[in-house]
Amino acid sequence: MNRSLENAKKTTSLASQIQAATGIALHHCYQCGKCAAGCPVADTMDLPSCQVLRLLQYESPEFDRQVLQSEAIWLCLSCETCHTRCPQDIGTPKVMNFLRGEAMRLRLAHPRSKDTQAFHHAFLGSVGRHGRLYEIGMLMGYKLRTGHLLKDMALGSKLHEKGKLNLLPHAIEDKAALKRLFKQTLNNPDSKE
Amino acid sequence: MSRVGVFVCHCGENIGSTVDCPEVAERCKQMPGVVHAEDYKYLCSNPGQNKIKQAIKDHQLEGVVVAACSPRMHEPTFRRAVTDAGMNAYLCEVANLREHCSWVHEEADSTTEKAVDLVRLQLEKVKRNKPLQPIEVPITKTALVIGGGVAGIQAALDIADSGHKVILVERSPALGGHMAQLSETFPTLDCSQCILTPRMVDVSRHPNITLMTYSEVEHLDGFIGNFKATIRKRARKIDEELCTGCGECLQKCPSKDISDGFNEGLTTRRAIYVPFTQAVPNIPVIDVENCRHYQKKKCDRCVKACPTKAISFNQQDELIHVDVGAIVVATGYKVMSTEKFPEYGYGTYPDVITGLQFERYASASGPTQGVIKRPSDGKEPETVVFIACSGSRDAAKGVKYCSKICCMYTAKHAMLLKHKNHNSKAYVFYMDIRAAGKNYDEFVRRAIEEDGVKYIRGRVSRVYEEDGKLVVKGADTLLGGRPVEIKADLVVLATASLPNDGQSELARKLHVGCDEYGFLAEAHPKLKPVETNTAGIYLAGACQSPRDIPETVAQASAAAAKVAALLSRSHLTREPIVAEVNRRPAPLHSDCTGCFLCESACPYRAIGQEEILDRDGIVIKTIAKINPGLCQGCGTCVATCRTKAIDLHGFSNEQIFAEIMSL
Amino acid sequence: MATKVATQFEPKITAFVCNWCTYAGADLTGTSRTKYQSNVRVIRLPCTGRVDFMLIQKAFARGSDGIIVSGCHPNDCHYTSGNYHARRRWMVFTELMNFIGADMRRITFSWVSAAEGAKWAALVDEVTNTVRELGPYTEYQRLIDAGVA
Amino acid sequence: MRIGYYPGCSLKSSAREYEESVRALCAALDLELVEIPDWNCCGASSAHVMSADLALGLRTRNLAQAEAAGLDEVLTPCAACFSHLAEARMELADNPNKRQEVADFIGLPYSGRVRVLNVLAVLDRYRDRIAAKVKNPFRYKVACYYGCLLVRPPEVVQFDRPENPQSMDRLLEAVGAKPIPWACKTECCGASFSVTRTDVVANLSGRIVADAVKRNAAAIVVACPMCQSNLDLRRPEINQQLEQEHGIPVLYITQALGLALGIDPQQLGLQRHLVPVELPEPEPEVVTADDDDDDD
Ligand SMILES: Cc1cc2nc3c(=O)[nH]c(=O)nc-3n(C[C@H](O)[C@H](O)[C@H](O)COP(=O)(O)OP(=O)(O)OC[C@H]3O[C@@H](n4cnc5c(N)ncnc54)[C@H](O)[C@@H]3O)c2cc1C
Ligand SMILES: Cc1cc2nc3c(=O)[nH]c(=O)nc-3n(C[C@H](O)[C@H](O)[C@H](O)COP(=O)(O)OP(=O)(O)OC[C@H]3O[C@@H](n4cnc5c(N)ncnc54)[C@H](O)[C@@H]3O)c2cc1C
Ligand code: SF4
Ligand code: SF4
Ligand code: SF4
Ligand code: SF4
Ligand code: SF4
Ligand code: SF4
Ligand code: SF4
Ligand code: SF4
């Protein structure tokens, strides 16, 4: 992906990139903390959401980097609780999403996010191949990437028992269309966020 | 006009050193219409003025151009001088040779040339000047005050004390507004009713004040000094003359359980009621919606109870017309209700209350005689959480502004709680503490330092009920946004102050503006804070933006001073620089085609409509009509009118074209 | 401001200013003794709301090479909204002038408050210099002859 | 009545019983489901991380297929799919340029005509019919669990209230159930962290299960396969975390309503749950209807 190179060359702050890509103006944030107060994972996060935004408000390379390296951005569940209650209507989940993409591209992602990244890759790999999720294939892919070979095996067999796992993929018909879509969008330079 | 005299001033060296003044005078003599021109060292001095007067007489001048300093300096001086010599003041114009020429250019032929041009400009104008008379407008020496909260009370008393009549119109059945509901008031913690009640009584007794409660302004016409208001006096269904305020009727009314507005819904009242014990006037009112006489056609227990036969079911609303010279609007504010807070339970948790409800609990005259209790079970709360900026500074809830009073009353509430119950715990979630008045920050510090109120910087995300407690989930941003959870017995929301109900309708009736939120707009935020854009209408109190009592009272007194100054004059004198729609002989009548573009362009709503009738009274034409009492002479209408039917006295098309053509 | 070469073209600038802000601002330029070029002739009006198309047309027809219209800043208008009307009319007016082929560089719309003496001097100098560059506005005479202006 | 139907991937595999119950219930209500031809995965939460356009393309392709099939509305039982499709629709609604760009990516025309509906919005229309068809009143205390994506963000979902929503409560009341007031109606269960961060899921879902149990609910009712899998499949982890054995079953709204309408439990896929669906004795019939829930 040539985009990462391009981004590396850019000196613009994350805040301005976020504004350009999502329209969200981080300097509108009051730092009132209402988002963190309701966030289901705030106490698991190394940086509660309002702190992530605070660091971005500085628009300094060091703080931007700290944010990209944080685990918090990988812990966000996109549950939209913060956004719904924010007095300034800041779409924090969108910001988090952007940051995850950026962290992956710049290879700054927090080490504990490996699993999550692997999951996304495995998931999209499966969707790209079949057009729909092939759970066994996806789980195989995930486990191969993470090495968590044994974890959850018991669950898998239970699911199978209950008739909830498909042993063969259900592919869509127009796979060519899917391929095209993947190819074009993953290479589209302005498709960040 | 062709007999003009020109007087060129040297201003010592100020003009003389860069402009060749004698040369200017000489050149002026050549100009058509000039019969006399001279130069002099100091024209504004007495000898200078005498020269002008003398020349007017000697040369039978019909117009004068003084070429001197800025007209903003000495135009009045010279206009007075020409009137002394029997000339109309508006036949004198001033050419600005000093500020616009000698002081800003080097000595040069071109500078003198410019000076000559500047005189020529005024000369061409003055030749077309018409004698004008200052406009005199009579004044009705009565003021109308709308709203009987502390703002209206203060304004009414101040105006009345200055010797003028006041009509005070209050929408609710009693005076007092929100202040009557408050317990103790920051920053001194004096009892609100103790300081307000005497003033309410003063109002009712003042010989200059006519108090009209349960009344509203229905319509307003006219202009400064000469307003005509129509007031709807709603039927109380009680004969005010007969009622002695004994209260017998109140006890007998069977229609109970009606939410009591004065107690913010914490208690109930009956269908016939007096809003609160010390109400002024102390006359009940029947709430027709809930009265069985009206709803079920039976009951009438109050009639039987009343010793003076004051109950009057047939009483109807009255429309009363009054003439007033000035108006003070003091219609106050309202607070956001807890229903506007989904995240705090949409108003369904009884123990999540507003600050105003807390005031009622804290008030000695309130439902609990001043003991802080909670609505659900009447227990005294141990832990109380106060949430500041509830709905304020929250664009998502439509209120971007700071409500200004809540930081202070929240500190007060926390303090009162601690004073009344030493074992209680008070937490305040806040975003910023705004306590910028005299002794205000000290007050907040006292709550923190002496009374041990815990201030937590962060907003609250959610409140929910669990095991009979209210779980308050907030964050402490000073701990880096760490979530904190407090189990409270009572949650008090410092809800946003909002424009009062009906305020924008009232504003429309009065032709005054509203700001983007619906608060009434002042004419200038710094220099005309109590005036509105409509001359003769003033603002006081929280109707303009949220504010506390000291600021409200200061503004009310300021508005009263403006009114008193206005009403103290025998008449108003205005510059005759006003616009006029032309008239022509029939059948044209006027160049006005009746498009009324001017009407919407006029910032003062000075333009109305006039019907031209024939002999049989049939309308042949509707044209624009400018009210000289309202017109301020901006000339916008003149530029707007496409048929050039309007002209502005003193700046007529003819005059300005002549100026242009002289260049 | 600079010493002028005798043969240089000296433009005629007409300024329509409001009484309350720009006229007072120009007075302040005077009391501060700030120097500017003397090409401008000021016509005092109650408000820029009073300025209409006809006035400007007349001024060009009479040989003005450049025109300044200046009043109070938005929100500071003495008449509360007169200058809004002026601005709205200004847009229509601009279209009209463009339509007839007039040279919009010769008209400057500005705000000068009563406190902006220095701004007035700068404005006059800037407009004077610009218009001097542009040369005499003889083109307008041609428009009149062609019957469009 | 015909309505478009987008099952999404999970309803074809791990949430098979959801599809079974949706189909059974819709059949009972005479609502014909037209599965979108050749639908594809909506990209879940993964596509977006890689590329916003990819996510948009995956979602829009489904809507475009529905359009091509002449559908106006699409029922999307999975709350996550619903939220993703609705968001894409909104994003393109007032951005014709982007709409064209995406149409080019997917090689299909897209006008934005099709509306996306979640299961509660569709069933709410049939509330009277449901009430009329009740055979076995579902007289249990239930914890209506809406989760995040059915109600948030409000401008995208345009449905019910963001806090303390009512639609599911109303539906269950209509079949005789008594929805409890509780704290976790819209708290997040851990969403798509089911595979990667089971610890987070156990913690968040644990709070939900514990609160429902504490307030004496007989069952938790959900309208999302992710909620179901986090609360049901992850029950061992939850119980381990809470150090308690909670056996409260988790039902899809379609299953609960289906039971009330007398549909065979097997047909509703109840046997596929990990936590066995064992309901206690029904509560005695309530006589007065006006209870404390008067807030809507
Ligand atoms: C919880 C709380 C605590 C407070 N505590 C303090 C404190 O401790 N100290 C302090 O200084 N300030 C305090 N304040 C602020 C104080 O209440 C206001 O500053 C003050 O009441 C403003 O007075 P007002 O007359 O402008 O408005 P209001 O008190 O609102 O009075 C307006 C009056 O106008 C009437 N009215 C409205 N519309 C019309 C109409 N169309 N026609 C006729 N009449 C009309 C109303 O009925 C009312 O009587 C507090 C406010 C709140 C909410
Ligand atoms: C840095 C700064 C920026 C500000 N910016 C703003 C702003 O943007 N907007 C705003 O609204 N406000 C602003 N203010 C506040 C503003 O300056 C004051 O509100 C305002 O000047 C107060 O006016 P005053 O007449 O009360 O006092 P002053 O301006 O202090 O005038 C008092 C006058 O009394 C004279 N005097 C003093 N003692 C005597 C005596 N014994 N006998 C006779 N005469 C005496 C003094 O010489 C002086 O002329 C600012 C203030 C500061 C410091
Ligand atoms: S709730 Fe909104 S304004 Fe407040 S800190 Fe969070 S993002 Fe900022
Ligand atoms: S969207 Fe992310 S940051 Fe916002 S509340 Fe949910 S988990 Fe927290
Ligand atoms: S009239 Fe004006 S210019 Fe003349 S002397 Fe007086 S101050 Fe100076
Ligand atoms: S007539 Fe009406 S006000 Fe009088 S006692 Fe009966 S209910 Fe009360
Ligand atoms: S009983 Fe009669 S006199 Fe007494 S308060 Fe009532 S109405 Fe008035
Ligand atoms: S006064 Fe204080 S509590 Fe009220 S809105 Fe302003 S900052 Fe918030
Ligand atoms: S703009 Fe002119 S023509 Fe139109 S109504 Fe006003 S005065 Fe008459
Ligand atoms: S001159 Fe100005 S104030 Fe007077 S009528 Fe015309 S627009 Fe209105």
mmCIF file of C-alpha atoms in Angstrom, chain A residues 153-164, chain D residues 233 236 274:
data_model
loop_
_atom_site.group_PDB
_atom_site.id
_atom_site.type_symbol
_atom_site.label_atom_id
_atom_site.label_comp_id
_atom_site.label_asym_id
_atom_site.label_seq_id
_atom_site.Cartn_x
_atom_site.Cartn_y
_atom_site.Cartn_z
ATOM 1 C CA MET A 153 -11.461 -25.029 20.449
ATOM 2 C CA ALA A 154 -14.009 -26.273 22.973
ATOM 3 C CA LEU A 155 -16.409 -23.556 21.918
ATOM 4 C CA GLY A 156 -15.970 -24.503 18.289
ATOM 5 C CA SER A 157 -17.025 -28.051 18.880
ATOM 6 C CA LYS A 158 -20.024 -26.901 20.914
ATOM 7 C CA LEU A 159 -21.097 -24.636 18.082
ATOM 8 C CA HIS A 160 -20.726 -27.509 15.712
ATOM 9 C CA GLU A 161 -22.830 -29.685 17.963
ATOM 10 C CA LYS A 162 -25.602 -27.060 17.949
ATOM 11 C CA GLY A 163 -25.525 -26.897 14.173
ATOM 12 C CA LYS A 164 -24.141 -23.386 14.226
ATOM 13 C CA LEU D 233 -21.950 -18.483 24.133
ATOM 14 C CA PRO D 236 -18.848 -19.877 30.870
ATOM 15 C CA LEU D 274 -25.788 -22.898 24.897
#
